[in-house]
Every structure is written in C-alpha cells, then in structure tokens.
C-alpha cells in the first residue's frame, strides 16, 4: 500500500529511483514520475490503465525549465506563462528530441505546466528532471482532490502519496496552444476547458497588442466528444470524469425529464442529489446529497465538485441527479465535466 507522506525529500528520493508518487497540485492530484524516464512513464499508463494514445503533461518548477523540453517558445506562449504561471494553464509546444515518445503519445507537441502548490514546487526544485503527471485517478474515473481519494483509487499500485491537503481549485488545468491564424495573427486555441476560465483568457488576450484571437477547438465543450475531431486533443475523445453510478444532469429541479426518470425507477430505488445552492423538494429527507456552494460561489463549487461526485458514488444509489451550474466562468467548466460524466450512461 502506498506510503502517505508530507516529506518532500522522501518523495524526491522515490522519484529519483524511477518510482510512482502522487503529488498535490492546485487543480487535482497528479500521478508523477520522472518524465524523462521512459520505463517509469510506461508504469504510469499501467497503473492508471490509461490508453497509451493519451499523452501526459510535464510539470516544471519555473519557466526556464521549459527550454530543454521544447524546440521553440513562441513569444505569446511565453507571455501566457508569465501571466498564468504558477497556475492551471497547460501549454502545448513543439517537443524537443529528448522528450520520450511515451510522454507525448508520439504527437509532435508536448504539454507543459508549472503547478501552484508549495510542496510540489519544492519537490520540482529538488529534482533535475520534469515530472510527467496525469490526474491520479484510474482511467475514466473522477479526478482526485485529496490524498484519500488517490489512496482509494491507486493506493495498491504506487509507491507513495505526497499529501498536500485538499486541492485549492479542484478542476484540471486549461490546455491551450498558440497557433498561427489564417490571417497571420496569433491564435490561442483551447483544447480542454479548465481552471483558467475562457473568460479570463479572453480578457487577458484583449489587453495585449494585436488582441490575439481565442478559439475553442472543435472537440471542446461538446459531449459526447466527436470521434471525427482531429487527434490533436486525444484526451477529449474518451469519456472522462465519470462516477460509476448513472448520472442525470438537469437544467432545473422542475425539469420534466427528471420527473419522468424518477417515475420510471423501480420501487425502493435510491436517488442521490448534487445541488449548487439548493436541493429539490423531490429529495427525501436523509437521501444522500451534497451542496456545492450554498452561497452560490463558483470557486467553492469547483473545489467541492469531484469530492462530492466521489462521495455520492460511494453511497450505493441507483441514480445520481446533478443540477447544472450557471453557464459562465468555472460554471461552464463544471457543466462540461458533468455533461461528460452523464454521457457515459446516456
Ligand atoms: O490540472 C491538470 O492538468 C492535472 C494536474 C495533475 O496537473 N493533470 C491532468 O492530466 O489533468 P491528464 O493527463 O489527466 O489530462 C491532460 C490532458 C489530456 O486531455 C491529454 O490528452 C492532454 O492534456 N494532453 C497532454 N499532452 C498532450 C499533447 N502533447 N497534445 C495534446 N494533448 C495533450
Ligand atoms: Mg485526467
């Protein structure tokens, strides 16, 4: 069983030996290994049962550490890093030859990010290699936001867990690339919605000289993702973030679809509820339920979302019902995750 520690030096020692260690970040826990060690990277795919076609993010301690991993750093990519790092923005950049094929799944670009967590920044500073780290869940399941979540999913498959407490943000990083638009203007293309909301990116880009364009990749924000979408964003092609219990996502508590689904349940069936600010009258007293933020704070809701899904999934319900969030900022990101989770059972 994985050893849980708060000791950065202990975690560094394991990683230098090529072992797998879960690490805290501001978004979700990652399952880390030496990102330049092909064998260790292979073990990550095994531990998660992750398809080898889905590439990994390399985590770095500072902007300078990106140099050796990429062929070239477009000026706008650097500007984005300076604004959003450390923080939940991942950039896709042309990979340097030294980056193992397994990390990028053979793709021409490598994903890099500088996480914003004191323990993991100290850990990265102590190492002379980047950490490859996907979210520390079993492939297809909900991402972990506490050390306990990691232990429950991967405890029997990894050496250690660096416990940095609950994740401050609770949603995975936003994945972007800087690309040349048709008119020669720089374009920032969003490949995965995440903890940096599209609105924040747009506001920042609008303030830059030449106002670079922000574009959502065609696979973003729709679910189930289109199998016809280009493989540039492989992670978007498979289902993600799903609890095992069937999940119904509703626009409002008086959604007629909800009434119909409840009416169709066998007698004695148990229903669990996930609300943003309130729960519906249909929720029986004592039924499993979670509120994401009684005061309607999207940041608080984001922090609680995955923990709430994991907890509700553990209650043995026949159906989980989640209320959609307001469709802006982090609400849009959470709706995207919930839509995918619901699509698994559709
Ligand atoms: O917040 C996060 O990003 C967390 C923490 C641990 O840093 N990590 C994370 O990793 O969410 P993962 O592997 O669960 O999701 C990374 C996403 C996937 O959708 C993957 O397909 C995409 O980034 N990605 C990674 N490398 C890529 C590449 N070279 N080209 C295109 N997409 C890439
Ligand atoms: Mg993941």
GROMACS .gro file of C-alpha atoms and ligand atoms in nm:
model
  380
    1UNK     CA    1   0.000   0.000   0.000
    2UNK     CA    2   0.126   0.347  -0.087
    3UNK     CA    3   0.301   0.536   0.191
    4UNK     CA    4   0.140   0.875   0.262
    5UNK     CA    5   0.395   1.144   0.349
    6UNK     CA    6   0.438   1.519   0.379
    7UNK     CA    7   0.814   1.484   0.336
    8UNK     CA    8   0.928   1.638   0.006
    9UNK     CA    9   1.276   1.484   0.032
   10UNK     CA   10   1.125   1.137   0.072
   11UNK     CA   11   0.908   1.191  -0.236
   12UNK     CA   12   1.212   1.320  -0.430
   13UNK     CA   13   1.408   1.008  -0.335
   14UNK     CA   14   1.134   0.776  -0.466
   15UNK     CA   15   1.107   0.972  -0.789
   16UNK     CA   16   1.485   0.963  -0.846
   17UNK     CA   17   1.459   0.583  -0.819
   18UNK     CA   18   1.203   0.583  -1.100
   19UNK     CA   19   0.901   0.509  -0.880
   20UNK     CA   20   0.547   0.645  -0.898
   21UNK     CA   21   0.439   0.910  -0.648
   22UNK     CA   22   0.110   1.101  -0.634
   23UNK     CA   23   0.162   1.476  -0.594
   24UNK     CA   24  -0.066   1.759  -0.485
   25UNK     CA   25  -0.135   2.047  -0.721
   26UNK     CA   26  -0.378   2.338  -0.704
   27UNK     CA   27  -0.604   2.160  -0.957
   28UNK     CA   28  -0.617   1.788  -0.878
   29UNK     CA   29  -0.366   1.530  -0.754
   30UNK     CA   30  -0.127   1.405  -1.021
   31UNK     CA   31   0.037   1.064  -1.056
   32UNK     CA   32   0.401   1.158  -1.109
   33UNK     CA   33   0.722   1.001  -1.230
   34UNK     CA   34   1.048   1.114  -1.389
   35UNK     CA   35   0.917   1.247  -1.720
   36UNK     CA   36   1.242   1.168  -1.900
   37UNK     CA   37   1.249   0.805  -1.784
   38UNK     CA   38   1.066   0.603  -2.050
   39UNK     CA   39   1.023   0.299  -1.826
   40UNK     CA   40   0.873   0.498  -1.538
   41UNK     CA   41   0.639   0.674  -1.783
   42UNK     CA   42   0.523   0.333  -1.906
   43UNK     CA   43   0.437   0.236  -1.549
   44UNK     CA   44   0.208   0.540  -1.518
   45UNK     CA   45  -0.001   0.418  -1.810
   46UNK     CA   46  -0.018   0.074  -1.646
   47UNK     CA   47  -0.110   0.200  -1.300
   48UNK     CA   48  -0.395   0.411  -1.440
   49UNK     CA   49  -0.499   0.159  -1.708
   50UNK     CA   50  -0.462   0.457  -1.941
   51UNK     CA   51  -0.455   0.407  -2.319
   52UNK     CA   52  -0.102   0.471  -2.448
   53UNK     CA   53  -0.252   0.709  -2.707
   54UNK     CA   54  -0.333   0.968  -2.438
   55UNK     CA   55  -0.027   1.189  -2.370
   56UNK     CA   56   0.094   1.326  -2.034
   57UNK     CA   57   0.167   1.677  -1.905
   58UNK     CA   58   0.525   1.758  -1.799
   59UNK     CA   59   0.538   1.966  -1.478
   60UNK     CA   60   0.823   2.214  -1.433
   61UNK     CA   61   0.944   2.431  -1.140
   62UNK     CA   62   0.983   2.754  -1.341
   63UNK     CA   63   0.954   2.898  -1.689
   64UNK     CA   64   1.326   2.847  -1.763
   65UNK     CA   65   1.286   2.469  -1.725
   66UNK     CA   66   1.068   2.460  -2.038
   67UNK     CA   67   1.365   2.549  -2.263
   68UNK     CA   68   1.514   2.199  -2.279
   69UNK     CA   69   1.178   2.035  -2.345
   70UNK     CA   70   1.064   2.233  -2.650
   71UNK     CA   71   1.205   2.327  -2.988
   72UNK     CA   72   1.085   2.680  -2.973
   73UNK     CA   73   0.885   2.906  -2.743
   74UNK     CA   74   0.651   3.142  -2.934
   75UNK     CA   75   0.652   3.489  -2.774
   76UNK     CA   76   0.278   3.468  -2.699
   77UNK     CA   77   0.327   3.134  -2.523
   78UNK     CA   78   0.587   3.298  -2.301
   79UNK     CA   79   0.351   3.589  -2.229
   80UNK     CA   80   0.080   3.341  -2.124
   81UNK     CA   81   0.323   3.159  -1.896
   82UNK     CA   82   0.435   3.485  -1.738
   83UNK     CA   83   0.075   3.579  -1.668
   84UNK     CA   84  -0.071   3.245  -1.558
   85UNK     CA   85   0.222   3.053  -1.401
   86UNK     CA   86   0.243   2.912  -1.150
   87UNK     CA   87  -0.116   2.811  -1.215
   88UNK     CA   88  -0.364   2.595  -1.400
   89UNK     CA   89  -0.270   2.671  -1.761
   90UNK     CA   90  -0.108   2.393  -1.967
   91UNK     CA   91   0.061   2.483  -2.296
   92UNK     CA   92   0.114   2.253  -2.594
   93UNK     CA   93   0.451   2.327  -2.755
   94UNK     CA   94   0.667   2.163  -3.022
   95UNK     CA   95   0.864   1.898  -2.839
   96UNK     CA   96   1.241   1.874  -2.817
   97UNK     CA   97   1.401   1.545  -2.927
   98UNK     CA   98   1.482   1.446  -2.566
   99UNK     CA   99   1.116   1.415  -2.464
  100UNK     CA  100   1.022   1.045  -2.462
  101UNK     CA  101   0.764   0.932  -2.720
  102UNK     CA  102   0.559   0.775  -2.443
  103UNK     CA  103   0.502   1.118  -2.282
  104UNK     CA  104   0.356   1.274  -2.597
  105UNK     CA  105   0.199   0.953  -2.730
  106UNK     CA  106   0.410   1.014  -3.039
  107UNK     CA  107   0.249   1.353  -3.108
  108UNK     CA  108   0.460   1.646  -3.228
  109UNK     CA  109   0.375   1.861  -2.925
  110UNK     CA  110   0.445   1.826  -2.555
  111UNK     CA  111   0.218   1.964  -2.279
  112UNK     CA  112   0.392   2.167  -2.006
  113UNK     CA  113   0.274   2.338  -1.692
  114UNK     CA  114   0.406   2.491  -1.369
  115UNK     CA  115   0.170   2.390  -1.088
  116UNK     CA  116   0.089   2.623  -0.800
  117UNK     CA  117   0.138   2.418  -0.487
  118UNK     CA  118   0.416   2.483  -0.236
  119UNK     CA  119   0.505   2.117  -0.175
  120UNK     CA  120   0.513   2.025  -0.542
  121UNK     CA  121   0.711   2.337  -0.634
  122UNK     CA  122   0.965   2.245  -0.364
  123UNK     CA  123   0.970   1.889  -0.497
  124UNK     CA  124   1.026   2.001  -0.857
  125UNK     CA  125   1.304   2.237  -0.743
  126UNK     CA  126   1.479   1.944  -0.573
  127UNK     CA  127   1.477   1.733  -0.891
  128UNK     CA  128   1.678   1.769  -1.209
  129UNK     CA  129   1.401   1.633  -1.433
  130UNK     CA  130   1.040   1.735  -1.506
  131UNK     CA  131   0.755   1.528  -1.363
  132UNK     CA  132   0.517   1.360  -1.603
  133UNK     CA  133   0.181   1.358  -1.424
  134UNK     CA  134  -0.171   1.281  -1.539
  135UNK     CA  135  -0.451   1.316  -1.285
  136UNK     CA  136  -0.409   1.043  -1.021
  137UNK     CA  137  -0.734   0.858  -1.094
  138UNK     CA  138  -0.791   0.527  -1.262
  139UNK     CA  139  -0.852   0.599  -1.629
  140UNK     CA  140  -1.208   0.720  -1.688
  141UNK     CA  141  -1.292   0.784  -1.323
  142UNK     CA  142  -1.327   1.115  -1.137
  143UNK     CA  143  -1.002   1.304  -1.063
  144UNK     CA  144  -0.884   1.303  -0.701
  145UNK     CA  145  -0.869   1.622  -0.495
  146UNK     CA  146  -0.742   1.470  -0.169
  147UNK     CA  147  -0.471   1.219  -0.074
  148UNK     CA  148  -0.751   0.986   0.047
  149UNK     CA  149  -0.911   0.987  -0.299
  150UNK     CA  150  -0.576   0.885  -0.450
  151UNK     CA  151  -0.524   0.611  -0.194
  152UNK     CA  152  -0.867   0.463  -0.266
  153UNK     CA  153  -0.806   0.452  -0.643
  154UNK     CA  154  -0.434   0.381  -0.678
  155UNK     CA  155  -0.301   0.301  -0.329
  156UNK     CA  156  -0.220  -0.059  -0.422
  157UNK     CA  157  -0.030   0.039  -0.738
  158UNK     CA  158   0.209   0.320  -0.641
  159UNK     CA  159   0.497   0.381  -0.400
  160UNK     CA  160   0.384   0.696  -0.227
  161UNK     CA  161   0.146   0.989  -0.196
  162UNK     CA  162   0.275   1.336  -0.109
  163UNK     CA  163  -0.011   1.474   0.098
  164UNK     CA  164  -0.055   1.846   0.039
  165UNK     CA  165  -0.411   1.871   0.169
  166UNK     CA  166  -0.724   1.927  -0.039
  167UNK     CA  167  -0.666   2.088  -0.381
  168UNK     CA  168  -0.734   2.464  -0.377
  169UNK     CA  169  -0.908   2.477  -0.716
  170UNK     CA  170  -1.049   2.132  -0.779
  171UNK     CA  171  -1.070   2.129  -1.161
  172UNK     CA  172  -0.794   2.024  -1.403
  173UNK     CA  173  -0.583   2.283  -1.586
  174UNK     CA  174  -0.696   2.455  -1.904
  175UNK     CA  175  -0.499   2.320  -2.203
  176UNK     CA  176  -0.408   2.566  -2.480
  177UNK     CA  177  -0.174   2.603  -2.777
  178UNK     CA  178  -0.054   2.912  -2.961
  179UNK     CA  179  -0.117   2.864  -3.332
  180UNK     CA  180  -0.093   3.087  -3.640
  181UNK     CA  181  -0.438   3.200  -3.756
  182UNK     CA  182  -0.536   3.215  -4.124
  183UNK     CA  183  -0.470   3.592  -4.134
  184UNK     CA  184  -0.125   3.553  -3.978
  185UNK     CA  185  -0.250   3.669  -3.639
  186UNK     CA  186  -0.165   3.459  -3.335
  187UNK     CA  187  -0.446   3.238  -3.213
  188UNK     CA  188  -0.478   3.078  -2.873
  189UNK     CA  189  -0.664   2.750  -2.918
  190UNK     CA  190  -0.830   2.591  -2.614
  191UNK     CA  191  -0.805   2.211  -2.621
  192UNK     CA  192  -0.952   2.147  -2.276
  193UNK     CA  193  -1.167   2.373  -2.061
  194UNK     CA  194  -1.024   2.400  -1.712
  195UNK     CA  195  -0.947   2.602  -1.404
  196UNK     CA  196  -0.848   2.912  -1.602
  197UNK     CA  197  -1.191   3.006  -1.742
  198UNK     CA  198  -1.222   3.106  -2.107
  199UNK     CA  199  -1.344   3.449  -1.991
  200UNK     CA  200  -1.017   3.510  -1.803
  201UNK     CA  201  -0.810   3.412  -2.108
  202UNK     CA  202  -1.018   3.631  -2.336
  203UNK     CA  203  -0.990   3.933  -2.106
  204UNK     CA  204  -0.613   3.891  -2.086
  205UNK     CA  205  -0.570   3.849  -2.465
  206UNK     CA  206  -0.791   4.151  -2.534
  207UNK     CA  207  -0.545   4.363  -2.339
  208UNK     CA  208  -0.244   4.253  -2.546
  209UNK     CA  209  -0.110   4.433  -2.855
  210UNK     CA  210  -0.283   4.296  -3.167
  211UNK     CA  211  -0.555   4.131  -2.949
  212UNK     CA  212  -0.476   3.766  -3.029
  213UNK     CA  213  -0.782   3.555  -3.111
  214UNK     CA  214  -0.915   3.296  -2.868
  215UNK     CA  215  -1.067   2.990  -3.031
  216UNK     CA  216  -1.217   2.675  -2.884
  217UNK     CA  217  -1.100   2.356  -3.050
  218UNK     CA  218  -1.392   2.181  -3.218
  219UNK     CA  219  -1.381   1.894  -2.968
  220UNK     CA  220  -1.420   2.129  -2.671
  221UNK     CA  221  -1.742   2.183  -2.483
  222UNK     CA  222  -1.948   1.924  -2.664
  223UNK     CA  223  -2.027   1.582  -2.531
  224UNK     CA  224  -2.001   1.311  -2.617
  225UNK     CA  225  -1.690   1.430  -2.799
  226UNK     CA  226  -1.696   1.386  -3.173
  227UNK     CA  227  -1.498   1.085  -3.290
  228UNK     CA  228  -1.433   1.282  -3.610
  229UNK     CA  229  -1.239   1.553  -3.423
  230UNK     CA  230  -0.868   1.559  -3.501
  231UNK     CA  231  -0.646   1.363  -3.266
  232UNK     CA  232  -0.470   1.682  -3.153
  233UNK     CA  233  -0.663   1.657  -2.829
  234UNK     CA  234  -0.671   1.283  -2.768
  235UNK     CA  235  -0.795   1.310  -2.409
  236UNK     CA  236  -1.113   1.469  -2.538
  237UNK     CA  237  -1.208   1.163  -2.737
  238UNK     CA  238  -1.276   0.932  -2.448
  239UNK     CA  239  -1.522   0.958  -2.164
  240UNK     CA  240  -1.384   1.113  -1.853
  241UNK     CA  241  -1.463   1.215  -1.501
  242UNK     CA  242  -1.744   0.965  -1.466
  243UNK     CA  243  -1.882   0.818  -1.146
  244UNK     CA  244  -1.990   0.456  -1.180
  245UNK     CA  245  -2.348   0.533  -1.076
  246UNK     CA  246  -2.578   0.653  -1.352
  247UNK     CA  247  -2.583   1.032  -1.357
  248UNK     CA  248  -2.863   1.256  -1.480
  249UNK     CA  249  -2.783   1.623  -1.538
  250UNK     CA  250  -3.078   1.862  -1.521
  251UNK     CA  251  -3.125   2.230  -1.608
  252UNK     CA  252  -3.369   2.289  -1.324
  253UNK     CA  253  -3.520   2.090  -1.041
  254UNK     CA  254  -3.859   2.104  -1.213
  255UNK     CA  255  -3.710   1.965  -1.537
  256UNK     CA  256  -3.980   1.730  -1.681
  257UNK     CA  257  -3.707   1.484  -1.776
  258UNK     CA  258  -3.630   1.443  -1.408
  259UNK     CA  259  -3.989   1.369  -1.313
  260UNK     CA  260  -4.008   1.111  -1.591
  261UNK     CA  261  -3.684   0.941  -1.485
  262UNK     CA  262  -3.790   0.928  -1.121
  263UNK     CA  263  -4.126   0.784  -1.218
  264UNK     CA  264  -3.952   0.512  -1.419
  265UNK     CA  265  -3.735   0.391  -1.128
  266UNK     CA  266  -3.824   0.058  -0.966
  267UNK     CA  267  -3.985   0.077  -0.620
  268UNK     CA  268  -3.727   0.123  -0.347
  269UNK     CA  269  -3.464   0.266  -0.581
  270UNK     CA  270  -3.231   0.516  -0.413
  271UNK     CA  271  -3.151   0.856  -0.560
  272UNK     CA  272  -2.856   1.081  -0.466
  273UNK     CA  273  -2.861   1.458  -0.523
  274UNK     CA  274  -2.596   1.708  -0.622
  275UNK     CA  275  -2.708   2.071  -0.595
  276UNK     CA  276  -2.533   2.400  -0.647
  277UNK     CA  277  -2.712   2.620  -0.392
  278UNK     CA  278  -3.018   2.412  -0.305
  279UNK     CA  279  -3.180   2.070  -0.321
  280UNK     CA  280  -3.515   1.987  -0.479
  281UNK     CA  281  -3.836   1.907  -0.294
  282UNK     CA  282  -3.811   1.559  -0.451
  283UNK     CA  283  -3.504   1.483  -0.238
  284UNK     CA  284  -3.630   1.270   0.050
  285UNK     CA  285  -3.504   1.363   0.397
  286UNK     CA  286  -3.195   1.154   0.464
  287UNK     CA  287  -3.129   1.084   0.094
  288UNK     CA  288  -2.758   1.111   0.003
  289UNK     CA  289  -2.694   1.467  -0.112
  290UNK     CA  290  -2.426   1.733  -0.149
  291UNK     CA  291  -2.446   2.109  -0.196
  292UNK     CA  292  -2.154   2.257  -0.389
  293UNK     CA  293  -2.186   2.612  -0.256
  294UNK     CA  294  -2.484   2.734  -0.050
  295UNK     CA  295  -2.376   3.094  -0.121
  296UNK     CA  296  -2.352   3.040  -0.498
  297UNK     CA  297  -1.975   3.079  -0.521
  298UNK     CA  298  -1.841   2.907  -0.835
  299UNK     CA  299  -1.487   2.876  -0.695
  300UNK     CA  300  -1.616   2.698  -0.387
  301UNK     CA  301  -1.835   2.474  -0.602
  302UNK     CA  302  -1.533   2.382  -0.819
  303UNK     CA  303  -1.333   2.292  -0.512
  304UNK     CA  304  -1.609   2.057  -0.394
  305UNK     CA  305  -1.731   1.906  -0.724
  306UNK     CA  306  -1.511   1.596  -0.758
  307UNK     CA  307  -1.518   1.514  -0.386
  308UNK     CA  308  -1.897   1.535  -0.397
  309UNK     CA  309  -1.919   1.305  -0.701
  310UNK     CA  310  -1.684   1.053  -0.541
  311UNK     CA  311  -1.875   1.063  -0.211
  312UNK     CA  312  -2.215   1.024  -0.379
  313UNK     CA  313  -2.081   0.743  -0.595
  314UNK     CA  314  -1.993   0.558  -0.274
  315UNK     CA  315  -2.346   0.567  -0.133
  316UNK     CA  316  -2.485   0.279  -0.340
  317UNK     CA  317  -2.754   0.485  -0.511
  318UNK     CA  318  -2.924   0.367  -0.830
  319UNK     CA  319  -2.926   0.716  -0.979
  320UNK     CA  320  -2.745   1.044  -0.913
  321UNK     CA  321  -2.911   1.369  -1.017
  322UNK     CA  322  -2.697   1.681  -1.061
  323UNK     CA  323  -2.817   2.037  -1.121
  324UNK     CA  324  -2.638   2.225  -1.398
  325UNK     CA  325  -2.434   2.528  -1.287
  326UNK     CA  326  -2.462   2.884  -1.421
  327UNK     CA  327  -2.312   2.862  -1.774
  328UNK     CA  328  -2.021   3.105  -1.734
  329UNK     CA  329  -1.667   3.104  -1.594
  330UNK     CA  330  -1.599   2.795  -1.379
  331UNK     CA  331  -1.967   2.706  -1.411
  332UNK     CA  332  -1.913   2.633  -1.781
  333UNK     CA  333  -1.616   2.412  -1.696
  334UNK     CA  334  -1.812   2.216  -1.435
  335UNK     CA  335  -2.104   2.175  -1.677
  336UNK     CA  336  -1.866   2.030  -1.932
  337UNK     CA  337  -1.731   1.777  -1.680
  338UNK     CA  338  -2.082   1.686  -1.565
  339UNK     CA  339  -2.203   1.650  -1.924
  340UNK     CA  340  -1.925   1.401  -1.992
  341UNK     CA  341  -1.999   1.214  -1.671
  342UNK     CA  342  -2.366   1.190  -1.768
  343UNK     CA  343  -2.283   1.090  -2.127
  344UNK     CA  344  -2.122   0.769  -2.009
  345UNK     CA  345  -2.461   0.636  -1.910
  346UNK     CA  346  -2.675   0.802  -2.173
  347LIG     O1  347  -0.451   2.005  -1.382
  347LIG     C1  348  -0.400   1.918  -1.454
  347LIG     O2  349  -0.377   1.937  -1.574
  347LIG     C2  350  -0.365   1.785  -1.387
  347LIG     C3  351  -0.255   1.809  -1.284
  347LIG     C4  352  -0.206   1.681  -1.223
  347LIG     O3  353  -0.150   1.881  -1.345
  347LIG     N1  354  -0.325   1.691  -1.487
  347LIG     C5  355  -0.412   1.636  -1.575
  347LIG     O4  356  -0.354   1.546  -1.660
  347LIG     O5  357  -0.529   1.666  -1.577
  347LIG     P1  358  -0.441   1.446  -1.752
  347LIG     O6  359  -0.342   1.356  -1.813
  347LIG     O7  360  -0.546   1.383  -1.670
  347LIG     O8  361  -0.500   1.540  -1.861
  347LIG     C6  362  -0.413   1.603  -1.954
  347LIG     C7  363  -0.486   1.641  -2.079
  347LIG     C8  364  -0.540   1.520  -2.152
  347LIG     O9  365  -0.666   1.555  -2.207
  347LIG     C9  366  -0.435   1.497  -2.260
  347LIG    O10  367  -0.489   1.432  -2.372
  347LIG    C10  368  -0.393   1.639  -2.293
  347LIG    O11  369  -0.394   1.705  -2.167
  347LIG     N2  370  -0.256   1.639  -2.347
  347LIG    C11  371  -0.142   1.608  -2.282
  347LIG     N3  372  -0.036   1.614  -2.365
  347LIG    C12  373  -0.084   1.647  -2.485
  347LIG    C13  374  -0.024   1.666  -2.614
  347LIG     N4  375   0.107   1.650  -2.634
  347LIG     N5  376  -0.103   1.701  -2.717
  347LIG    C14  377  -0.236   1.716  -2.697
  347LIG     N6  378  -0.300   1.698  -2.580
  347LIG    C15  379  -0.226   1.664  -2.474
  348LIG    MG1  380  -0.723   1.311  -1.621
   0.00000   0.00000   0.00000
